[in-house]
Amino acid sequence: DNRPEVDIGMLVAKQHRRKGYGEHIIAYLKNYYLGQGIRPICGCSVDNIGSQKALSNAGFVSEHRLMEISY
């Protein structure tokens, strides 16, 4: 609450991947929230090349890197 961002994401069924659906979903959500005056943010794993491409094609730019720490 009270944050100017919304974390968006999507999951495309395996049989429908690599057809542009993920890019379309993310671009739609991005435009929807921008129209509401809310900044959309999202992310994916560094090894998820497909998601990286979909996010990039939808207009997202990587600004941060997260670290996962396990003990």
mmCIF file of C-alpha atoms in Angstrom:
data_model
loop_
_atom_site.group_PDB
_atom_site.id
_atom_site.type_symbol
_atom_site.label_atom_id
_atom_site.label_comp_id
_atom_site.label_asym_id
_atom_site.label_seq_id
_atom_site.Cartn_x
_atom_site.Cartn_y
_atom_site.Cartn_z
ATOM 1 C CA ASP A 1 0.000 0.000 0.000
ATOM 2 C CA ASN A 2 0.990 3.624 -0.577
ATOM 3 C CA ARG A 3 3.656 2.728 -3.137
ATOM 4 C CA PRO A 4 3.634 4.291 -6.600
ATOM 5 C CA GLU A 5 4.577 0.950 -8.206
ATOM 6 C CA VAL A 6 2.850 -2.316 -8.959
ATOM 7 C CA ASP A 7 4.754 -5.556 -9.542
ATOM 8 C CA ILE A 8 3.351 -7.249 -12.641
ATOM 9 C CA GLY A 9 3.999 -10.688 -14.024
ATOM 10 C CA MET A 10 2.595 -13.465 -16.127
ATOM 11 C CA LEU A 11 2.884 -17.164 -16.745
ATOM 12 C CA VAL A 12 2.342 -18.663 -20.175
ATOM 13 C CA ALA A 13 1.476 -22.358 -20.467
ATOM 14 C CA LYS A 14 4.363 -24.339 -21.896
ATOM 15 C CA GLN A 15 2.521 -25.299 -25.091
ATOM 16 C CA HIS A 16 1.869 -21.598 -25.859
ATOM 17 C CA ARG A 17 5.357 -20.218 -25.242
ATOM 18 C CA ARG A 18 7.528 -18.597 -27.926
ATOM 19 C CA LYS A 19 4.469 -17.187 -29.701
ATOM 20 C CA GLY A 20 4.546 -13.628 -28.340
ATOM 21 C CA TYR A 21 1.769 -14.088 -25.778
ATOM 22 C CA GLY A 22 3.978 -13.190 -22.805
ATOM 23 C CA GLU A 23 5.183 -10.010 -24.484
ATOM 24 C CA HIS A 24 1.588 -9.069 -25.328
ATOM 25 C CA ILE A 25 0.377 -9.685 -21.757
ATOM 26 C CA ILE A 26 3.217 -7.676 -20.185
ATOM 27 C CA ALA A 27 2.824 -4.803 -22.667
ATOM 28 C CA TYR A 28 -0.926 -4.689 -21.984
ATOM 29 C CA LEU A 29 -0.416 -4.637 -18.201
ATOM 30 C CA LYS A 30 2.302 -2.001 -18.527
ATOM 31 C CA ASN A 31 0.065 0.300 -20.575
ATOM 32 C CA TYR A 32 -2.919 -0.325 -18.300
ATOM 33 C CA TYR A 33 -1.056 0.689 -15.150
ATOM 34 C CA LEU A 34 0.697 3.635 -16.778
ATOM 35 C CA GLY A 35 -2.765 4.857 -17.770
ATOM 36 C CA GLN A 36 -3.766 4.627 -14.102
ATOM 37 C CA GLY A 37 -0.739 6.699 -13.070
ATOM 38 C CA ILE A 38 0.953 3.678 -11.489
ATOM 39 C CA ARG A 39 4.515 2.655 -12.364
ATOM 40 C CA PRO A 40 4.688 -1.030 -13.368
ATOM 41 C CA ILE A 41 7.779 -2.986 -12.359
ATOM 42 C CA CYS A 42 8.708 -6.613 -12.961
ATOM 43 C CA GLY A 43 11.607 -8.995 -12.996
ATOM 44 C CA CYS A 44 12.751 -12.504 -13.738
ATOM 45 C CA SER A 45 15.588 -14.878 -13.025
ATOM 46 C CA VAL A 46 18.928 -14.128 -14.675
ATOM 47 C CA ASP A 47 18.822 -17.530 -16.382
ATOM 48 C CA ASN A 48 15.296 -17.058 -17.795
ATOM 49 C CA ILE A 49 16.272 -15.771 -21.240
ATOM 50 C CA GLY A 50 12.743 -16.107 -22.647
ATOM 51 C CA SER A 51 11.274 -13.843 -19.972
ATOM 52 C CA GLN A 52 14.127 -11.366 -20.366
ATOM 53 C CA LYS A 53 13.365 -11.086 -24.085
ATOM 54 C CA ALA A 54 9.614 -10.715 -23.502
ATOM 55 C CA LEU A 55 10.175 -7.978 -20.909
ATOM 56 C CA SER A 56 12.649 -6.170 -23.137
ATOM 57 C CA ASN A 57 10.337 -6.373 -26.154
ATOM 58 C CA ALA A 58 7.517 -4.953 -24.012
ATOM 59 C CA GLY A 59 9.677 -1.912 -23.244
ATOM 60 C CA PHE A 60 11.174 -2.785 -19.858
ATOM 61 C CA VAL A 61 14.810 -1.993 -19.124
ATOM 62 C CA SER A 62 16.900 -3.689 -16.461
ATOM 63 C CA GLU A 63 17.879 -1.193 -13.765
ATOM 64 C CA HIS A 64 18.582 -3.416 -10.766
ATOM 65 C CA ARG A 65 19.979 -6.774 -9.916
ATOM 66 C CA LEU A 66 18.797 -8.812 -6.957
ATOM 67 C CA MET A 67 20.887 -11.226 -5.006
ATOM 68 C CA GLU A 68 19.612 -14.464 -3.587
ATOM 69 C CA ILE A 69 21.459 -15.565 -0.479
ATOM 70 C CA SER A 70 21.130 -19.050 0.914
ATOM 71 C CA TYR A 71 22.806 -20.640 3.891
#
